[in-house]
PDB file of C-alpha atoms in Angstrom:
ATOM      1  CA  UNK A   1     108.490 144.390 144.962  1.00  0.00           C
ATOM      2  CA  UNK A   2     106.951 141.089 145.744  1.00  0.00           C
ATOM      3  CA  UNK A   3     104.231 141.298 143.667  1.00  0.00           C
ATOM      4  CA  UNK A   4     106.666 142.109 141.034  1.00  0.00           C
ATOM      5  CA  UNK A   5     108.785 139.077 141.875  1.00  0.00           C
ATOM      6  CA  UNK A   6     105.807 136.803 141.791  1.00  0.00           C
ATOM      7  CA  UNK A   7     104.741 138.580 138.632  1.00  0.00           C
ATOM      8  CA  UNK A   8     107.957 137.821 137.190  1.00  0.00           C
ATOM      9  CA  UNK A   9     107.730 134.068 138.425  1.00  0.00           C
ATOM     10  CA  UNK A  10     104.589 133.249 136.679  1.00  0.00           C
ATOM     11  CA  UNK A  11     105.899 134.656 133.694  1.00  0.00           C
ATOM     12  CA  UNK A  12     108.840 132.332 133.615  1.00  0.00           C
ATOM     13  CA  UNK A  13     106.831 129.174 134.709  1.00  0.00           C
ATOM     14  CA  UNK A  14     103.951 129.964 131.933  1.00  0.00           C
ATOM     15  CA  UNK A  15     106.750 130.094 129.546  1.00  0.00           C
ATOM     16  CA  UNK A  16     108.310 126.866 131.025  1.00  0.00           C
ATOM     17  CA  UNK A  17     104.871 124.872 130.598  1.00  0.00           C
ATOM     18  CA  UNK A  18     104.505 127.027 127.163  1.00  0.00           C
ATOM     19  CA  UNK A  19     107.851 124.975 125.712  1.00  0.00           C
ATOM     20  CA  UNK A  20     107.177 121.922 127.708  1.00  0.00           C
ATOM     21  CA  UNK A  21     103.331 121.813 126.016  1.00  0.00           C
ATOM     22  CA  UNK A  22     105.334 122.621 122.604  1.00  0.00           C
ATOM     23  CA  UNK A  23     108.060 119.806 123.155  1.00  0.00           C
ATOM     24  CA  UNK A  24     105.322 117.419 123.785  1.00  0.00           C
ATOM     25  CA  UNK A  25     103.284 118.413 121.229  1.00  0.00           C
ATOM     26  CA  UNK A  26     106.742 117.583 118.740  1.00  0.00           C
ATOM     27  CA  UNK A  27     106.991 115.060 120.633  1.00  0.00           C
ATOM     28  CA  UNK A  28     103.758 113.258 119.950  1.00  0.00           C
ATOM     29  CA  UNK A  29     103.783 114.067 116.078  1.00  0.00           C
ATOM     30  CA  UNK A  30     106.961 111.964 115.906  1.00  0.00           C
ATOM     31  CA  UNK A  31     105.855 109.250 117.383  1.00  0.00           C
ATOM     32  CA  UNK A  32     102.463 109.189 115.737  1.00  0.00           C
ATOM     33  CA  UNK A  33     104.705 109.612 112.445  1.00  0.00           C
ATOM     34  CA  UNK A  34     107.141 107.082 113.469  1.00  0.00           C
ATOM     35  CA  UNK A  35     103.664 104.196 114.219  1.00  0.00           C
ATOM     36  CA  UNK A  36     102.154 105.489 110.915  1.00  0.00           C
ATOM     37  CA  UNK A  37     105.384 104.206 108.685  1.00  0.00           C
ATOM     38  CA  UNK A  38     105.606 101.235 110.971  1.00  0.00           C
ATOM     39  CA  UNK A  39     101.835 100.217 110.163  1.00  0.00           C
ATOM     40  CA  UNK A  40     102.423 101.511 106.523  1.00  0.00           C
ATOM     41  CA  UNK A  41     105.324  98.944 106.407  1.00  0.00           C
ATOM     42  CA  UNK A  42     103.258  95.759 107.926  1.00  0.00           C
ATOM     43  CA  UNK A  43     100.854  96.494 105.477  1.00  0.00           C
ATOM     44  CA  UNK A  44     103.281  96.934 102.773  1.00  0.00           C
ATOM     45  CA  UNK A  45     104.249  93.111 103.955  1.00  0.00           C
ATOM     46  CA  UNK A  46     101.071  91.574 104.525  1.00  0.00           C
ATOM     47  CA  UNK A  47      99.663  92.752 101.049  1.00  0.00           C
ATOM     48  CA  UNK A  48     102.978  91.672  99.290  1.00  0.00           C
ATOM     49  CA  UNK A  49     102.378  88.060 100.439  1.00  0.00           C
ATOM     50  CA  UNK A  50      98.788  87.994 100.023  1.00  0.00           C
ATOM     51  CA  UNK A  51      99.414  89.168  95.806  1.00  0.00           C
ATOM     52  CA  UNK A  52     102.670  86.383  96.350  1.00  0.00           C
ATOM     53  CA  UNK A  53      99.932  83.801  97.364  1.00  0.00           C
ATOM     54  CA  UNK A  54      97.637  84.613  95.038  1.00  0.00           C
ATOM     55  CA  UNK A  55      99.705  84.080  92.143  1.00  0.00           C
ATOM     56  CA  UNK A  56     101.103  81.295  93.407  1.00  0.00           C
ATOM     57  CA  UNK A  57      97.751  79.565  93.521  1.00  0.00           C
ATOM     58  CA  UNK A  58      96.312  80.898  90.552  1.00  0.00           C
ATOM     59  CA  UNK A  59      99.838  79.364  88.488  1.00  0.00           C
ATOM     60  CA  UNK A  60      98.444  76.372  89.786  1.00  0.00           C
ATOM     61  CA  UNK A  61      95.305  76.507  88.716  1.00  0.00           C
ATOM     62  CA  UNK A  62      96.255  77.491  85.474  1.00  0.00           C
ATOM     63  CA  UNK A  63      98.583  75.011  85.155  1.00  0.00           C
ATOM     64  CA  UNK A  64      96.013  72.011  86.393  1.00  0.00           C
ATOM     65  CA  UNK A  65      93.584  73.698  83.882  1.00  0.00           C
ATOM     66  CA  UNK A  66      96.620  73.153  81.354  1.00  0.00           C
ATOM     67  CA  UNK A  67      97.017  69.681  82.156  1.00  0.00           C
ATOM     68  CA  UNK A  68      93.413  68.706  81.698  1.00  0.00           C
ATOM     69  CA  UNK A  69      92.742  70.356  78.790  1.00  0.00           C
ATOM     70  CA  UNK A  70      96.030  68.852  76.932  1.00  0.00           C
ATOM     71  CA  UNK A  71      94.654  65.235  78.169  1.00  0.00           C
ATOM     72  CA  UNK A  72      91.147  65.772  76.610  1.00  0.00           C
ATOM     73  CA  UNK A  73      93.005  67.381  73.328  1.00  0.00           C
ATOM     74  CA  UNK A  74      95.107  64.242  73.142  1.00  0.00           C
ATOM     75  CA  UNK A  75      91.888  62.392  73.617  1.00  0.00           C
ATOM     76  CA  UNK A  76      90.431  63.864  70.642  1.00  0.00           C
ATOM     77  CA  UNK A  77      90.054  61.917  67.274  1.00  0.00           C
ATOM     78  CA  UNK A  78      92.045  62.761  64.570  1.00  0.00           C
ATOM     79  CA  UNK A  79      88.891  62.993  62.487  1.00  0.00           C
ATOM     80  CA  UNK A  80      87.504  65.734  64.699  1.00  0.00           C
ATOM     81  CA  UNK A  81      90.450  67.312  64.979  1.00  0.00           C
ATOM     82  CA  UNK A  82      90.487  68.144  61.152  1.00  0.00           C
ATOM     83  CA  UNK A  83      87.089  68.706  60.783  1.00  0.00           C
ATOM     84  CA  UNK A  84      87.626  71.501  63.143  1.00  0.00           C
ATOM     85  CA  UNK A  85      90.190  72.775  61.231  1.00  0.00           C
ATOM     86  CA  UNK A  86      88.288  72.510  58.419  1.00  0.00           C
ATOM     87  CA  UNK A  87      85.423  74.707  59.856  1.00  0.00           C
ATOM     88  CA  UNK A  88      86.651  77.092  62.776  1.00  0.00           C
ATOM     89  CA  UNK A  89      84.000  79.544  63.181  1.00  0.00           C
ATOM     90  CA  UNK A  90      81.729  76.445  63.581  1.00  0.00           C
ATOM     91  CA  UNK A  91      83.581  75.069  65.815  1.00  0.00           C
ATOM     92  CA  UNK A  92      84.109  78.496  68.103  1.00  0.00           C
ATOM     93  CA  UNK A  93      79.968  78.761  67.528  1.00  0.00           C
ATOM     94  CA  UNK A  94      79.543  75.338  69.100  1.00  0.00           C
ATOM     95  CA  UNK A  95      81.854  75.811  71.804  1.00  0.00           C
ATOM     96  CA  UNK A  96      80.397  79.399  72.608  1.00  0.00           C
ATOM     97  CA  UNK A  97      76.749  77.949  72.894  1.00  0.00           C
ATOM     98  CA  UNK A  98      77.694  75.185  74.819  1.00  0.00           C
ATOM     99  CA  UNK A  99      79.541  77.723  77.141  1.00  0.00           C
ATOM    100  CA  UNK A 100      76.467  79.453  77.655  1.00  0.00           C
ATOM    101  CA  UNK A 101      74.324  76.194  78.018  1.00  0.00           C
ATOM    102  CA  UNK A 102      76.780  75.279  81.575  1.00  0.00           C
ATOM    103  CA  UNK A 103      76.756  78.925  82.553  1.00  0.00           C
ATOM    104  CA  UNK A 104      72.922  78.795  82.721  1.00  0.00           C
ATOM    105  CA  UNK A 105      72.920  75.800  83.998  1.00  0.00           C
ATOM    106  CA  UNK A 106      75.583  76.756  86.633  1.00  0.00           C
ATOM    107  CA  UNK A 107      74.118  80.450  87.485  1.00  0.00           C
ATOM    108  CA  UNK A 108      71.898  80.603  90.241  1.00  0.00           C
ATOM    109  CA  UNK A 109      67.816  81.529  89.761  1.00  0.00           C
ATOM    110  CA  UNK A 110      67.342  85.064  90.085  1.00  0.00           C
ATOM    111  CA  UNK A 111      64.677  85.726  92.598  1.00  0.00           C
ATOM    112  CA  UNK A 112      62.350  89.132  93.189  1.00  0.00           C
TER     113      UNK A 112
END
């Protein structure tokens, strides 16, 4: 009979450690869950102001870039400005090989 009620005893305490081990276990997923969507969510933030800064400086450029290039339009001759009209695709030539004149210039030497 004692055996039995010892037999009986372990059965209850591994069942006891059985739902304890299962309650932690539960218990652990949520809370890993629960850090996951946190960190998800900081992220969420942090890469939402990053693009919000980036934009913002990039309207600025854009809008320097603006500003310069209206002050050398308005510096422009009236003369050249009709000749240009007059011949556009030799105009767009000329600007396209003096783009690629400054990006050679401005790329650096390849090296082997």
């Amino acid at each position: 009979m004692f055996n039995r009620h010892k037999k009986d005893q372990i059965y209850k305490d591994t069942e006891e450690i059985k739902e304890d081990v299962k309650t932690l276990a539960e218990d652990s997923i949520s809370q890993v869950s629960k850090d996951y969507e946190n960190i998800k969510d900081e992220v969420k933030t942090t890469v939402n102001g990053a693009i919000h800064s980036v934009k913002k400086e990039v309207e600025y450029g854009l809008s320097q870039y603006n500003a310069k290039a209206q002050e050398l339009a308005d510096k422009v001759h009236d003369g050249l400005s009709k000749e240009i009209t007059k011949y556009p695709w030799v105009s767009i030539s000329i600007a396209l090989l003096i783009g690629v004149m400054i990006g050679g210039l401005l790329k650096p030497a390849r090296r082997s």
